[in-house]
PDB file of C-alpha atoms in Angstrom:
ATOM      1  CA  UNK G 157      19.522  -2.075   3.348  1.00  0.00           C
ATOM      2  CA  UNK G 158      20.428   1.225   2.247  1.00  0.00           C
ATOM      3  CA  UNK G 159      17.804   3.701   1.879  1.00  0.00           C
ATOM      4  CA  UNK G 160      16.568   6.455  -0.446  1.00  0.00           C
ATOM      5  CA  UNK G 161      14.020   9.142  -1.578  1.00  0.00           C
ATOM      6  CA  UNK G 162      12.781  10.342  -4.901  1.00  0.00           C
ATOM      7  CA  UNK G 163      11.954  13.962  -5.693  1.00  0.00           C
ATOM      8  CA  UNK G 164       8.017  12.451  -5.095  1.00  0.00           C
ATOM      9  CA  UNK G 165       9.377  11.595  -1.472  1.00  0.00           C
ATOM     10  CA  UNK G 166       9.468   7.516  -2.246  1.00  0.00           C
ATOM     11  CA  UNK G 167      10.896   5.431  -0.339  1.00  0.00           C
ATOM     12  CA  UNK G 168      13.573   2.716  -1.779  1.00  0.00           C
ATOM     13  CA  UNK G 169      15.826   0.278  -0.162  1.00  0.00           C
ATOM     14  CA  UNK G 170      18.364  -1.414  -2.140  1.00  0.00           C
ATOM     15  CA  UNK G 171      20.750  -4.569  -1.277  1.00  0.00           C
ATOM     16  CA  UNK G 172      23.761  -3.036   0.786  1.00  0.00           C
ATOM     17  CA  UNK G 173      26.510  -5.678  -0.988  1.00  0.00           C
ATOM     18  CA  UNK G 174      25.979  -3.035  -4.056  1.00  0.00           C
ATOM     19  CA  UNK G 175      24.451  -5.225  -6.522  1.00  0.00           C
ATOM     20  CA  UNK G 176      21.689  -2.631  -6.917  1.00  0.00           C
ATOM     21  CA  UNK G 177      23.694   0.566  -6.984  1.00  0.00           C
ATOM     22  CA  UNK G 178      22.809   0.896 -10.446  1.00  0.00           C
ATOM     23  CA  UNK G 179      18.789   1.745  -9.696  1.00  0.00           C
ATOM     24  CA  UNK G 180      20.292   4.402  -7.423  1.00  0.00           C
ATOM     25  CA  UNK G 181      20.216   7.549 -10.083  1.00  0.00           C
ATOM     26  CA  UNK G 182      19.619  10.646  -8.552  1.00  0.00           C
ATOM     27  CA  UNK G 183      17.744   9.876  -5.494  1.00  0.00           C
ATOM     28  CA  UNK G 184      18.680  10.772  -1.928  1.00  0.00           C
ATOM     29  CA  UNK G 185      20.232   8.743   0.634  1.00  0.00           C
ATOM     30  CA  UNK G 186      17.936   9.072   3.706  1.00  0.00           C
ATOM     31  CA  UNK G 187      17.875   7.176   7.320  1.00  0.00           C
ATOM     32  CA  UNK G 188      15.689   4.253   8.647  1.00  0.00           C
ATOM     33  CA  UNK G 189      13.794   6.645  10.476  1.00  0.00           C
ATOM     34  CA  UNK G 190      13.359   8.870   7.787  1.00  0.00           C
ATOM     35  CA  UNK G 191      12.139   6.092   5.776  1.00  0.00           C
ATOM     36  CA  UNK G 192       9.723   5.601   8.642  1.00  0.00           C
ATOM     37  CA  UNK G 193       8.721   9.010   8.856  1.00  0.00           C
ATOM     38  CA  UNK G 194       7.846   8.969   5.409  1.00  0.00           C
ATOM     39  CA  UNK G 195       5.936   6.012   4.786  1.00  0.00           C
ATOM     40  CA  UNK G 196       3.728   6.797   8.252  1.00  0.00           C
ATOM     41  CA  UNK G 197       2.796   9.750   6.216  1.00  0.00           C
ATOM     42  CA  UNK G 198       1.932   8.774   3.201  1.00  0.00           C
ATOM     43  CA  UNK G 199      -0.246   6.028   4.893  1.00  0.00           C
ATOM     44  CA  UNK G 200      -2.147   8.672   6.885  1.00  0.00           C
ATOM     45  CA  UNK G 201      -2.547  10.619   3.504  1.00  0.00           C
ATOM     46  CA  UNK G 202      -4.958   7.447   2.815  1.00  0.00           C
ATOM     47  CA  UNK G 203      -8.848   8.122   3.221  1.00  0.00           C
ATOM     48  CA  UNK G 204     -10.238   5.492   5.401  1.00  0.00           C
ATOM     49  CA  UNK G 205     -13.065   4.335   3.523  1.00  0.00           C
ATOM     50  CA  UNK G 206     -16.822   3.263   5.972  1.00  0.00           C
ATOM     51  CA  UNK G 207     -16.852  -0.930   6.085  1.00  0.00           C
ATOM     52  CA  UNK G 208     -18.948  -1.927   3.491  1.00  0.00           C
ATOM     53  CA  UNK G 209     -22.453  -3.344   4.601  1.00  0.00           C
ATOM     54  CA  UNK G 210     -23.719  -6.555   3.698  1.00  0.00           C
ATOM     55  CA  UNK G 211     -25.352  -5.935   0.835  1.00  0.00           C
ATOM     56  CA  UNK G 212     -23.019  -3.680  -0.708  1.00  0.00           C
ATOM     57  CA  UNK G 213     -20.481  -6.804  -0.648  1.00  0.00           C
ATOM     58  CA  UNK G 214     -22.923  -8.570  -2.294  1.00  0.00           C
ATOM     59  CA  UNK G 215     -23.386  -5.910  -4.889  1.00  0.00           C
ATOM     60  CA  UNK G 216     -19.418  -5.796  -5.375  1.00  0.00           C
ATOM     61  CA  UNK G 217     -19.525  -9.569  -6.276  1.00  0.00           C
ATOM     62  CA  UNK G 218     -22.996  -8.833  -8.559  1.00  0.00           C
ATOM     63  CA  UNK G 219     -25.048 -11.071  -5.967  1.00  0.00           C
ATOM     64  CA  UNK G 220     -28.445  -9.464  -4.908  1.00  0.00           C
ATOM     65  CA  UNK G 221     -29.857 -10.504  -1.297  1.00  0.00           C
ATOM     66  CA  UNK G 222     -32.298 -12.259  -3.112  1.00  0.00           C
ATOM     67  CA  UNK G 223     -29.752 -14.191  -5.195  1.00  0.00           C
ATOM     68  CA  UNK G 224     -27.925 -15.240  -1.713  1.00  0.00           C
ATOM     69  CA  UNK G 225     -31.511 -16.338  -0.504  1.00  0.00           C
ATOM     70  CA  UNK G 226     -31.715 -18.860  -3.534  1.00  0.00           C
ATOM     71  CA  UNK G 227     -28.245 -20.107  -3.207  1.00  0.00           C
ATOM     72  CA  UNK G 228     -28.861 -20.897   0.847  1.00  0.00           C
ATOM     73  CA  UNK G 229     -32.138 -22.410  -0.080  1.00  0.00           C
ATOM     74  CA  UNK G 230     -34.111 -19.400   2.012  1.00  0.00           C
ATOM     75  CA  UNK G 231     -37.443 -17.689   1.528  1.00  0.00           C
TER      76      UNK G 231
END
């Protein structure tokens, strides 16, 4: 694959046969570890969000606790 950036620092790999030398534009040609470099930062640039509790899943499917209690058949 050969790699690129954008002026927004994504990353983009295109087809080295040059079938896809056409979506190349202005971007710049950068190396595999570059590339790496890159995407390990933007990933760490991602707030890690607390684990949702029980209920809360629940809630994110509109299910109360009570509403899981009926649907297991407990009181």
């Amino acid at each position: 694959m050969k790699l690129f950036k954008n002026s927004q620092n994504d990353v983009f790999a295109y087809e080295l046969d040059g079938s896809q030398d056409h979506l190349i534009g202005d971007k710049t040609p950068i190396t595999q570890e570059e590339a790496d470099a890159i995407i390990q930062a933007k990933q760490a640039s991602i707030p890690q969000s607390e684990p949702l509790t029980p209920a809360e899943k629940l809630a994110s499917v509109g299910l109360s606790i009570d509403d899981l209690k009926a649907l297991l058949g407990v009181k």
